[in-house]
Amino acid sequence: RILIAVDGSQPANRAFEHLLAIARTTDEIFVLAVAEDPTVFVSTPFDPVNMEAIAKISQGIKEKMINVVKMNGKKLAEKGLNPKCLIGKGCAKEIICEEAEKNNIDLVIIGRRSQSGIKQLFYESHSTYVLHHVKCCVMVIKEDSEPMTNNDREDSQQIDYNSE
């Protein structure tokens, strides 16, 4: 059971490419996009005008995430896979961990963007949070990594442990 976190960003798209390279038709795949709450980023008082604007922004974010999850679900279906598409609302890093536990996920795949040293000191990235809080394995895909292909590696040679 694999959960892929998507948001339409370059790191998430790169992680999705890696999923396409490793996924098998027997895998149960969950595609998760999270519509984060914009009120977290707003520092103005919540008067009726601001609340209406925030509601519109929130709806726009949700619509974008629904489109992202559908697009990725269709790409998986084209490869003969049958994904379950999920849309969450709230703090993305927390929702990823909650969905992983709720769905008994074996592997979470998440993209990671490069951050400056100062930003790393003050801001815990989604990938770092997931890595430290989820109970299953995590594959973190760096923004500039290339997906593995079957042509990139040789088959291992079997060695008989009884021979001398």
Coordinates of C-alpha atoms in Angstrom, one line a residue:
R1 CA 0.0 0.0 0.0
I2 CA 1.6 3.2 -1.2
L3 CA 0.5 6.8 -0.5
I4 CA 1.7 9.5 -2.8
A5 CA 1.3 13.2 -1.7
V6 CA 0.7 15.5 -4.6
D7 CA 0.1 19.3 -4.8
G8 CA 1.1 20.2 -8.4
S9 CA 4.6 21.5 -7.4
Q10 CA 7.8 20.4 -9.2
P11 CA 9.0 18.3 -6.2
A12 CA 5.6 16.5 -6.0
N13 CA 5.6 15.9 -9.7
R14 CA 9.1 14.4 -9.5
A15 CA 7.9 12.1 -6.7
F16 CA 5.0 11.1 -8.9
E17 CA 7.5 10.2 -11.7
H18 CA 9.3 7.9 -9.2
L19 CA 6.0 6.3 -8.2
L20 CA 5.3 5.6 -11.9
A21 CA 8.7 3.9 -12.2
I22 CA 8.3 1.6 -9.3
A23 CA 4.5 0.9 -9.1
R24 CA 3.2 -2.5 -10.0
T25 CA -0.4 -3.5 -10.8
T26 CA -0.6 -5.4 -7.6
D27 CA 0.1 -2.3 -5.5
E28 CA -2.8 -0.5 -3.8
I29 CA -2.1 3.2 -4.4
F30 CA -3.6 6.2 -2.6
V31 CA -3.1 9.6 -4.2
L32 CA -3.5 12.4 -1.6
A33 CA -3.8 16.1 -2.1
V34 CA -4.4 18.5 0.8
A35 CA -6.2 21.8 0.6
E36 CA -4.4 23.8 3.3
D37 CA -6.4 26.3 5.3
P38 CA -5.4 29.8 4.2
T39 CA -6.4 31.3 7.6
V40 CA -3.1 30.1 8.9
F41 CA -1.3 32.6 6.7
V42 CA -3.6 35.6 7.3
S43 CA -2.6 38.1 9.9
T44 CA -5.5 40.6 9.5
P45 CA -8.6 40.7 11.7
F46 CA -11.5 38.5 10.6
D47 CA -14.2 40.9 9.5
P48 CA -17.0 39.8 7.2
V49 CA -15.2 41.1 4.1
N50 CA -12.0 39.3 5.0
M51 CA -13.9 36.1 5.8
E52 CA -15.6 36.2 2.4
A53 CA -12.3 36.6 0.6
I54 CA -10.7 33.8 2.7
A55 CA -13.7 31.5 1.9
K56 CA -13.1 32.2 -1.9
I57 CA -9.4 31.5 -1.5
S58 CA -10.1 28.3 0.4
Q59 CA -12.5 27.1 -2.3
G60 CA -10.0 27.9 -5.0
I61 CA -7.3 26.0 -3.2
K62 CA -9.7 23.0 -2.8
E63 CA -10.7 23.1 -6.5
K64 CA -7.0 23.2 -7.5
M65 CA -6.1 20.2 -5.3
I66 CA -9.1 18.2 -6.6
N67 CA -7.9 18.8 -10.2
V68 CA -4.3 17.8 -9.2
V69 CA -5.4 14.6 -7.6
K70 CA -7.7 13.7 -10.5
M71 CA -5.0 14.4 -13.0
N72 CA -2.5 12.1 -11.1
G73 CA -5.2 9.4 -10.7
K74 CA -5.8 9.4 -14.4
K75 CA -2.1 9.0 -15.2
L76 CA -2.0 6.0 -12.9
A77 CA -5.1 4.5 -14.5
E78 CA -3.4 4.9 -17.9
K79 CA -0.6 2.6 -16.6
G80 CA -3.2 -0.1 -15.6
L81 CA -3.3 0.9 -11.9
N82 CA -6.4 1.5 -9.9
P83 CA -5.6 4.3 -7.5
K84 CA -7.8 5.7 -4.7
C85 CA -7.9 9.5 -4.9
L86 CA -8.2 11.4 -1.6
I87 CA -8.6 15.1 -0.9
G88 CA -7.8 16.4 2.6
K89 CA -8.3 19.7 4.3
G90 CA -6.0 21.2 6.9
C91 CA -2.3 21.0 7.6
A92 CA -0.8 18.9 4.8
K93 CA 2.0 17.3 6.8
E94 CA -0.4 16.2 9.5
I95 CA -3.1 15.0 7.1
I96 CA -0.4 12.9 5.2
C97 CA 0.5 11.2 8.5
E98 CA -3.1 10.7 9.5
E99 CA -4.1 9.2 6.1
A100 CA -1.1 6.9 6.2
E101 CA -2.1 5.5 9.5
K102 CA -5.8 5.3 8.7
N103 CA -5.2 3.4 5.5
N104 CA -2.4 1.1 6.8
I105 CA 0.1 2.5 4.3
D106 CA 3.4 0.6 3.9
L107 CA 5.2 3.4 2.0
V108 CA 4.7 7.2 1.7
I109 CA 6.3 8.9 -1.2
I110 CA 6.8 12.7 -0.9
G111 CA 8.7 15.3 -2.7
R112 CA 11.2 17.6 -1.1
R113 CA 12.3 21.1 -2.3
S114 CA 15.6 22.6 -1.6
Q115 CA 15.7 25.2 1.2
S116 CA 18.2 27.7 2.4
G117 CA 20.0 27.1 5.7
I118 CA 18.1 29.9 7.4
K119 CA 14.7 28.5 6.3
Q120 CA 15.8 25.1 7.5
L121 CA 16.5 26.5 10.9
F122 CA 13.1 28.0 11.4
Y123 CA 10.7 25.9 9.3
E124 CA 10.2 22.2 9.5
S125 CA 9.5 21.0 6.0
H126 CA 6.6 18.7 5.2
S127 CA 9.0 15.9 4.2
T128 CA 10.9 16.2 7.4
Y129 CA 7.7 16.2 9.5
V130 CA 6.3 13.1 7.7
L131 CA 9.7 11.3 8.0
H132 CA 9.7 11.7 11.7
H133 CA 6.0 11.2 12.5
V134 CA 4.6 8.6 10.2
K135 CA 4.8 4.9 11.3
C136 CA 5.6 3.4 7.9
C137 CA 8.5 3.7 5.5
V138 CA 9.0 7.0 3.7
M139 CA 10.6 7.7 0.3
V140 CA 11.7 11.3 0.1
I141 CA 12.3 12.4 -3.5
K142 CA 14.6 15.4 -3.9
E143 CA 13.6 18.1 -6.4
D144 CA 16.4 17.5 -8.8
S145 CA 16.5 13.7 -8.7
E146 CA 15.8 11.5 -11.8
P147 CA 13.5 8.6 -11.6
M148 CA 15.0 5.1 -11.7
T149 CA 14.4 3.0 -14.8
N150 CA 14.8 -0.7 -15.1
N151 CA 17.7 0.0 -17.5
D152 CA 19.7 1.8 -14.8
R153 CA 20.7 -1.3 -12.9
E154 CA 22.0 -4.8 -13.5
D155 CA 20.3 -7.8 -12.1
S156 CA 22.1 -9.1 -9.0
Q157 CA 24.0 -12.3 -9.3
Q158 CA 22.9 -15.2 -7.0
I159 CA 25.7 -16.7 -4.9
D160 CA 25.5 -20.1 -3.4
Y161 CA 26.3 -19.6 0.3
N162 CA 27.3 -23.3 0.6
S163 CA 30.0 -23.2 -2.0
E164 CA 33.6 -22.5 -1.1

